Amino acid sequence: MNAAQIMVIAKAPVPGRVKTRLCPPCTPAQAARIAAAALADTLETATGCTATARTLVLDGDHPAPPGWATLPQRGGPLGDRLANAFADARPAGTAVLLIGMDTPQLTVSTHLDPALSRLTGWDAVLGPAEDGGWWALGLRDPGHAELLRRIPTSTATTGWETLTALRRRGLRVHLLPRLRDVDTAADARTVAALCPPDSRFARAVATDVPAIPDTATSEVPAPPGPWTETERAGGQTTVAAGVVAGTVSTVVER
């Protein structure tokens, strides 16, 4: 078993407060049902991984599965809430893998267990998202999450800036597979196609996402430049020093 814990940071699926970018074409109630399905599938998958502890870091009120702890999100900006989640992790000092609720297509064997196992030999793991953000961040020493307070979130460069900040601390970072997260109706349909057809998320999307034009489901282009080159290098930190210390262009969080 890996000596690492998993945390899922999420917002309670309340209409009007969650997945608002699905509206339109979805109604707030439909968006909330889609969010609830994504969260349920994510928690179910995370329950099956080899983590030593599981925590739901929650904005709002929502039941956690048996065997899970629940912590409230603390702080205003997302960067502060992410850093505080790592700081509040129990048992203290244990490696932490933090994921969100927006990638219900992830699996134990392809995504979670490999990420957890990497934390025994790497200082950090980072899962890039296709929109430029990240879907997972794992830290062998959770104290390094303090750097998240200084990184703008929900931008096209959040992920790359996170990777750069981790490297500047001298951390060895392994990149996880790139995933598409769910922000828009087009995202929802694309991600649902990657999920088992009987999953909660796939069923919710089939029921609650109105038809959208085919042109709206086109793939998100891959981020250019050094981020892609890093992925080609197998997620290792062997990128030119001028790139690490110099300009930051492209990629990260939701």
PDB file of N, CA, C and O in Angstrom, residues 197-245:
ATOM      1  N   PRO A 197     -20.503   3.473 -20.142  1.00  0.00           N
ATOM      2  CA  PRO A 197     -21.846   3.956 -20.482  1.00  0.00           C
ATOM      3  C   PRO A 197     -22.846   3.855 -19.344  1.00  0.00           C
ATOM      4  O   PRO A 197     -23.840   4.592 -19.328  1.00  0.00           O
ATOM      5  N   ASP A 198     -22.583   2.965 -18.369  1.00  0.00           N
ATOM      6  CA  ASP A 198     -23.498   2.839 -17.236  1.00  0.00           C
ATOM      7  C   ASP A 198     -23.055   3.675 -16.032  1.00  0.00           C
ATOM      8  O   ASP A 198     -23.633   3.572 -14.951  1.00  0.00           O
ATOM      9  N   SER A 199     -22.042   4.516 -16.211  1.00  0.00           N
ATOM     10  CA  SER A 199     -21.600   5.368 -15.104  1.00  0.00           C
ATOM     11  C   SER A 199     -22.628   6.447 -14.826  1.00  0.00           C
ATOM     12  O   SER A 199     -23.434   6.808 -15.688  1.00  0.00           O
ATOM     13  N   ARG A 200     -22.609   6.971 -13.641  1.00  0.00           N
ATOM     14  CA  ARG A 200     -23.541   8.045 -13.276  1.00  0.00           C
ATOM     15  C   ARG A 200     -23.359   9.240 -14.189  1.00  0.00           C
ATOM     16  O   ARG A 200     -24.329   9.861 -14.621  1.00  0.00           O
ATOM     17  N   PHE A 201     -22.093   9.569 -14.471  1.00  0.00           N
ATOM     18  CA  PHE A 201     -21.842  10.758 -15.279  1.00  0.00           C
ATOM     19  C   PHE A 201     -22.352  10.583 -16.699  1.00  0.00           C
ATOM     20  O   PHE A 201     -23.008  11.474 -17.247  1.00  0.00           O
ATOM     21  N   ALA A 202     -22.064   9.442 -17.322  1.00  0.00           N
ATOM     22  CA  ALA A 202     -22.528   9.214 -18.694  1.00  0.00           C
ATOM     23  C   ALA A 202     -24.047   9.261 -18.762  1.00  0.00           C
ATOM     24  O   ALA A 202     -24.618   9.837 -19.700  1.00  0.00           O
ATOM     25  N   ARG A 203     -24.719   8.675 -17.773  1.00  0.00           N
ATOM     26  CA  ARG A 203     -26.181   8.695 -17.776  1.00  0.00           C
ATOM     27  C   ARG A 203     -26.712  10.103 -17.561  1.00  0.00           C
ATOM     28  O   ARG A 203     -27.689  10.515 -18.202  1.00  0.00           O
ATOM     29  N   ALA A 204     -26.076  10.864 -16.670  1.00  0.00           N
ATOM     30  CA  ALA A 204     -26.539  12.227 -16.403  1.00  0.00           C
ATOM     31  C   ALA A 204     -26.376  13.111 -17.632  1.00  0.00           C
ATOM     32  O   ALA A 204     -27.262  13.916 -17.953  1.00  0.00           O
ATOM     33  N   VAL A 205     -25.248  12.964 -18.325  1.00  0.00           N
ATOM     34  CA  VAL A 205     -25.025  13.778 -19.528  1.00  0.00           C
ATOM     35  C   VAL A 205     -26.039  13.417 -20.604  1.00  0.00           C
ATOM     36  O   VAL A 205     -26.598  14.292 -21.276  1.00  0.00           O
ATOM     37  N   ALA A 206     -26.300  12.128 -20.774  1.00  0.00           N
ATOM     38  CA  ALA A 206     -27.277  11.707 -21.781  1.00  0.00           C
ATOM     39  C   ALA A 206     -28.657  12.255 -21.491  1.00  0.00           C
ATOM     40  O   ALA A 206     -29.421  12.585 -22.406  1.00  0.00           O
ATOM     41  N   THR A 207     -28.981  12.409 -20.211  1.00  0.00           N
ATOM     42  CA  THR A 207     -30.313  12.874 -19.811  1.00  0.00           C
ATOM     43  C   THR A 207     -30.416  14.386 -19.733  1.00  0.00           C
ATOM     44  O   THR A 207     -31.428  14.972 -20.135  1.00  0.00           O
ATOM     45  N   ASP A 208     -29.355  15.040 -19.248  1.00  0.00           N
ATOM     46  CA  ASP A 208     -29.472  16.446 -18.846  1.00  0.00           C
ATOM     47  C   ASP A 208     -28.720  17.453 -19.704  1.00  0.00           C
ATOM     48  O   ASP A 208     -28.852  18.660 -19.475  1.00  0.00           O
ATOM     49  N   VAL A 209     -27.932  17.000 -20.676  1.00  0.00           N
ATOM     50  CA  VAL A 209     -27.268  17.961 -21.564  1.00  0.00           C
ATOM     51  C   VAL A 209     -28.041  18.021 -22.874  1.00  0.00           C
ATOM     52  O   VAL A 209     -28.064  17.039 -23.627  1.00  0.00           O
ATOM     53  N   PRO A 210     -28.693  19.130 -23.175  1.00  0.00           N
ATOM     54  CA  PRO A 210     -29.422  19.254 -24.450  1.00  0.00           C
ATOM     55  C   PRO A 210     -28.479  19.116 -25.633  1.00  0.00           C
ATOM     56  O   PRO A 210     -27.259  19.277 -25.512  1.00  0.00           O
ATOM     57  N   ALA A 211     -29.048  18.806 -26.769  1.00  0.00           N
ATOM     58  CA  ALA A 211     -28.251  18.657 -27.989  1.00  0.00           C
ATOM     59  C   ALA A 211     -27.499  19.945 -28.282  1.00  0.00           C
ATOM     60  O   ALA A 211     -28.029  21.049 -28.135  1.00  0.00           O
ATOM     61  N   ILE A 212     -26.248  19.799 -28.698  1.00  0.00           N
ATOM     62  CA  ILE A 212     -25.428  20.949 -29.055  1.00  0.00           C
ATOM     63  C   ILE A 212     -24.832  20.703 -30.433  1.00  0.00           C
ATOM     64  O   ILE A 212     -24.678  19.558 -30.853  1.00  0.00           O
ATOM     65  N   PRO A 213     -24.492  21.753 -31.181  1.00  0.00           N
ATOM     66  CA  PRO A 213     -23.941  21.569 -32.523  1.00  0.00           C
ATOM     67  C   PRO A 213     -22.659  20.750 -32.493  1.00  0.00           C
ATOM     68  O   PRO A 213     -21.868  20.828 -31.551  1.00  0.00           O
ATOM     69  N   ASP A 214     -22.432  19.961 -33.536  1.00  0.00           N
ATOM     70  CA  ASP A 214     -21.226  19.150 -33.618  1.00  0.00           C
ATOM     71  C   ASP A 214     -19.969  19.997 -33.529  1.00  0.00           C
ATOM     72  O   ASP A 214     -18.956  19.575 -32.993  1.00  0.00           O
ATOM     73  N   THR A 215     -20.032  21.208 -34.061  1.00  0.00           N
ATOM     74  CA  THR A 215     -18.847  22.067 -34.069  1.00  0.00           C
ATOM     75  C   THR A 215     -18.437  22.462 -32.665  1.00  0.00           C
ATOM     76  O   THR A 215     -17.289  22.844 -32.439  1.00  0.00           O
ATOM     77  N   ALA A 216     -19.354  22.373 -31.706  1.00  0.00           N
ATOM     78  CA  ALA A 216     -19.022  22.770 -30.337  1.00  0.00           C
ATOM     79  C   ALA A 216     -18.251  21.694 -29.604  1.00  0.00           C
ATOM     80  O   ALA A 216     -17.774  21.910 -28.502  1.00  0.00           O
ATOM     81  N   THR A 217     -18.123  20.498 -30.190  1.00  0.00           N
ATOM     82  CA  THR A 217     -17.451  19.398 -29.500  1.00  0.00           C
ATOM     83  C   THR A 217     -16.046  19.154 -30.024  1.00  0.00           C
ATOM     84  O   THR A 217     -15.451  18.128 -29.760  1.00  0.00           O
ATOM     85  N   SER A 218     -15.520  20.110 -30.774  1.00  0.00           N
ATOM     86  CA  SER A 218     -14.181  19.926 -31.323  1.00  0.00           C
ATOM     87  C   SER A 218     -13.159  19.844 -30.202  1.00  0.00           C
ATOM     88  O   SER A 218     -13.335  20.396 -29.129  1.00  0.00           O
ATOM     89  N   GLU A 219     -12.074  19.165 -30.484  1.00  0.00           N
ATOM     90  CA  GLU A 219     -11.053  18.959 -29.474  1.00  0.00           C
ATOM     91  C   GLU A 219     -10.364  20.273 -29.117  1.00  0.00           C
ATOM     92  O   GLU A 219     -10.157  21.145 -29.956  1.00  0.00           O
ATOM     93  N   VAL A 220      -9.962  20.386 -27.863  1.00  0.00           N
ATOM     94  CA  VAL A 220      -9.184  21.518 -27.415  1.00  0.00           C
ATOM     95  C   VAL A 220      -7.759  21.338 -27.905  1.00  0.00           C
ATOM     96  O   VAL A 220      -7.169  20.275 -27.720  1.00  0.00           O
ATOM     97  N   PRO A 221      -7.178  22.344 -28.575  1.00  0.00           N
ATOM     98  CA  PRO A 221      -5.808  22.165 -29.077  1.00  0.00           C
ATOM     99  C   PRO A 221      -4.817  21.976 -27.940  1.00  0.00           C
ATOM    100  O   PRO A 221      -4.978  22.545 -26.872  1.00  0.00           O
ATOM    101  N   ALA A 222      -3.800  21.180 -28.185  1.00  0.00           N
ATOM    102  CA  ALA A 222      -2.779  20.948 -27.173  1.00  0.00           C
ATOM    103  C   ALA A 222      -1.998  22.231 -26.923  1.00  0.00           C
ATOM    104  O   ALA A 222      -1.729  22.999 -27.837  1.00  0.00           O
ATOM    105  N   PRO A 223      -1.633  22.485 -25.658  1.00  0.00           N
ATOM    106  CA  PRO A 223      -0.818  23.662 -25.369  1.00  0.00           C
ATOM    107  C   PRO A 223       0.505  23.584 -26.108  1.00  0.00           C
ATOM    108  O   PRO A 223       1.116  22.516 -26.185  1.00  0.00           O
ATOM    109  N   PRO A 224       0.976  24.680 -26.660  1.00  0.00           N
ATOM    110  CA  PRO A 224       2.227  24.661 -27.407  1.00  0.00           C
ATOM    111  C   PRO A 224       3.449  24.761 -26.503  1.00  0.00           C
ATOM    112  O   PRO A 224       3.332  24.944 -25.301  1.00  0.00           O
ATOM    113  N   GLY A 225       4.592  24.675 -27.118  1.00  0.00           N
ATOM    114  CA  GLY A 225       5.826  25.050 -26.456  1.00  0.00           C
ATOM    115  C   GLY A 225       6.340  24.068 -25.421  1.00  0.00           C
ATOM    116  O   GLY A 225       6.146  22.856 -25.522  1.00  0.00           O
ATOM    117  N   PRO A 226       7.010  24.568 -24.387  1.00  0.00           N
ATOM    118  CA  PRO A 226       7.774  23.731 -23.469  1.00  0.00           C
ATOM    119  C   PRO A 226       6.932  22.744 -22.678  1.00  0.00           C
ATOM    120  O   PRO A 226       7.432  21.696 -22.278  1.00  0.00           O
ATOM    121  N   TRP A 227       5.647  23.070 -22.415  1.00  0.00           N
ATOM    122  CA  TRP A 227       4.793  22.128 -21.674  1.00  0.00           C
ATOM    123  C   TRP A 227       4.693  20.803 -22.435  1.00  0.00           C
ATOM    124  O   TRP A 227       4.895  19.732 -21.890  1.00  0.00           O
ATOM    125  N   THR A 228       4.379  20.888 -23.732  1.00  0.00           N
ATOM    126  CA  THR A 228       4.269  19.692 -24.547  1.00  0.00           C
ATOM    127  C   THR A 228       5.606  18.969 -24.628  1.00  0.00           C
ATOM    128  O   THR A 228       5.670  17.740 -24.584  1.00  0.00           O
ATOM    129  N   GLU A 229       6.691  19.705 -24.752  1.00  0.00           N
ATOM    130  CA  GLU A 229       8.009  19.071 -24.808  1.00  0.00           C
ATOM    131  C   GLU A 229       8.307  18.333 -23.512  1.00  0.00           C
ATOM    132  O   GLU A 229       8.923  17.264 -23.517  1.00  0.00           O
ATOM    133  N   THR A 230       7.874  18.871 -22.374  1.00  0.00           N
ATOM    134  CA  THR A 230       8.081  18.203 -21.100  1.00  0.00           C
ATOM    135  C   THR A 230       7.331  16.889 -21.062  1.00  0.00           C
ATOM    136  O   THR A 230       7.830  15.866 -20.584  1.00  0.00           O
ATOM    137  N   GLU A 231       6.092  16.880 -21.579  1.00  0.00           N
ATOM    138  CA  GLU A 231       5.325  15.641 -21.625  1.00  0.00           C
ATOM    139  C   GLU A 231       6.030  14.604 -22.494  1.00  0.00           C
ATOM    140  O   GLU A 231       6.085  13.420 -22.162  1.00  0.00           O
ATOM    141  N   ARG A 232       6.583  15.056 -23.613  1.00  0.00           N
ATOM    142  CA  ARG A 232       7.281  14.123 -24.492  1.00  0.00           C
ATOM    143  C   ARG A 232       8.509  13.531 -23.818  1.00  0.00           C
ATOM    144  O   ARG A 232       8.945  12.432 -24.136  1.00  0.00           O
ATOM    145  N   ALA A 233       9.077  14.269 -22.873  1.00  0.00           N
ATOM    146  CA  ALA A 233      10.255  13.785 -22.157  1.00  0.00           C
ATOM    147  C   ALA A 233       9.878  12.830 -21.036  1.00  0.00           C
ATOM    148  O   ALA A 233      10.722  12.464 -20.228  1.00  0.00           O
ATOM    149  N   GLY A 234       8.600  12.462 -20.952  1.00  0.00           N
ATOM    150  CA  GLY A 234       8.173  11.507 -19.945  1.00  0.00           C
ATOM    151  C   GLY A 234       7.852  12.133 -18.615  1.00  0.00           C
ATOM    152  O   GLY A 234       7.838  11.463 -17.587  1.00  0.00           O
ATOM    153  N   GLY A 235       7.586  13.448 -18.614  1.00  0.00           N
ATOM    154  CA  GLY A 235       7.199  14.101 -17.382  1.00  0.00           C
ATOM    155  C   GLY A 235       8.360  14.464 -16.490  1.00  0.00           C
ATOM    156  O   GLY A 235       8.181  14.852 -15.353  1.00  0.00           O
ATOM    157  N   GLN A 236       9.580  14.352 -16.973  1.00  0.00           N
ATOM    158  CA  GLN A 236      10.723  14.674 -16.151  1.00  0.00           C
ATOM    159  C   GLN A 236      11.025  16.162 -16.228  1.00  0.00           C
ATOM    160  O   GLN A 236      10.485  16.885 -17.052  1.00  0.00           O
ATOM    161  N   THR A 237      11.889  16.607 -15.362  1.00  0.00           N
ATOM    162  CA  THR A 237      12.142  18.037 -15.248  1.00  0.00           C
ATOM    163  C   THR A 237      13.304  18.506 -16.102  1.00  0.00           C
ATOM    164  O   THR A 237      13.909  19.528 -15.829  1.00  0.00           O
ATOM    165  N   THR A 238      13.620  17.749 -17.147  1.00  0.00           N
ATOM    166  CA  THR A 238      14.753  18.098 -17.990  1.00  0.00           C
ATOM    167  C   THR A 238      14.340  19.040 -19.103  1.00  0.00           C
ATOM    168  O   THR A 238      14.298  18.695 -20.264  1.00  0.00           O
ATOM    169  N   VAL A 239      14.003  20.277 -18.728  1.00  0.00           N
ATOM    170  CA  VAL A 239      13.671  21.318 -19.692  1.00  0.00           C
ATOM    171  C   VAL A 239      14.722  22.402 -19.552  1.00  0.00           C
ATOM    172  O   VAL A 239      15.287  22.619 -18.484  1.00  0.00           O
ATOM    173  N   ALA A 240      15.003  23.086 -20.659  1.00  0.00           N
ATOM    174  CA  ALA A 240      16.062  24.095 -20.654  1.00  0.00           C
ATOM    175  C   ALA A 240      15.903  25.063 -19.499  1.00  0.00           C
ATOM    176  O   ALA A 240      14.810  25.523 -19.194  1.00  0.00           O
ATOM    177  N   ALA A 241      17.023  25.414 -18.858  1.00  0.00           N
ATOM    178  CA  ALA A 241      16.980  26.308 -17.705  1.00  0.00           C
ATOM    179  C   ALA A 241      16.357  27.639 -18.058  1.00  0.00           C
ATOM    180  O   ALA A 241      15.681  28.261 -17.242  1.00  0.00           O
ATOM    181  N   GLY A 242      16.574  28.108 -19.281  1.00  0.00           N
ATOM    182  CA  GLY A 242      15.991  29.377 -19.676  1.00  0.00           C
ATOM    183  C   GLY A 242      14.485  29.335 -19.720  1.00  0.00           C
ATOM    184  O   GLY A 242      13.815  30.342 -19.506  1.00  0.00           O
ATOM    185  N   VAL A 243      13.937  28.137 -20.000  1.00  0.00           N
ATOM    186  CA  VAL A 243      12.487  28.003 -20.000  1.00  0.00           C
ATOM    187  C   VAL A 243      11.959  28.046 -18.593  1.00  0.00           C
ATOM    188  O   VAL A 243      10.974  28.700 -18.271  1.00  0.00           O
ATOM    189  N   VAL A 244      12.619  27.321 -17.673  1.00  0.00           N
ATOM    190  CA  VAL A 244      12.157  27.272 -16.294  1.00  0.00           C
ATOM    191  C   VAL A 244      12.219  28.638 -15.647  1.00  0.00           C
ATOM    192  O   VAL A 244      11.316  29.069 -14.943  1.00  0.00           O
ATOM    193  N   ALA A 245      13.308  29.366 -15.879  1.00  0.00           N
ATOM    194  CA  ALA A 245      13.496  30.631 -15.198  1.00  0.00           C
ATOM    195  C   ALA A 245      12.959  31.812 -15.992  1.00  0.00           C
ATOM    196  O   ALA A 245      12.862  32.911 -15.464  1.00  0.00           O
TER     197      ALA A 245
END
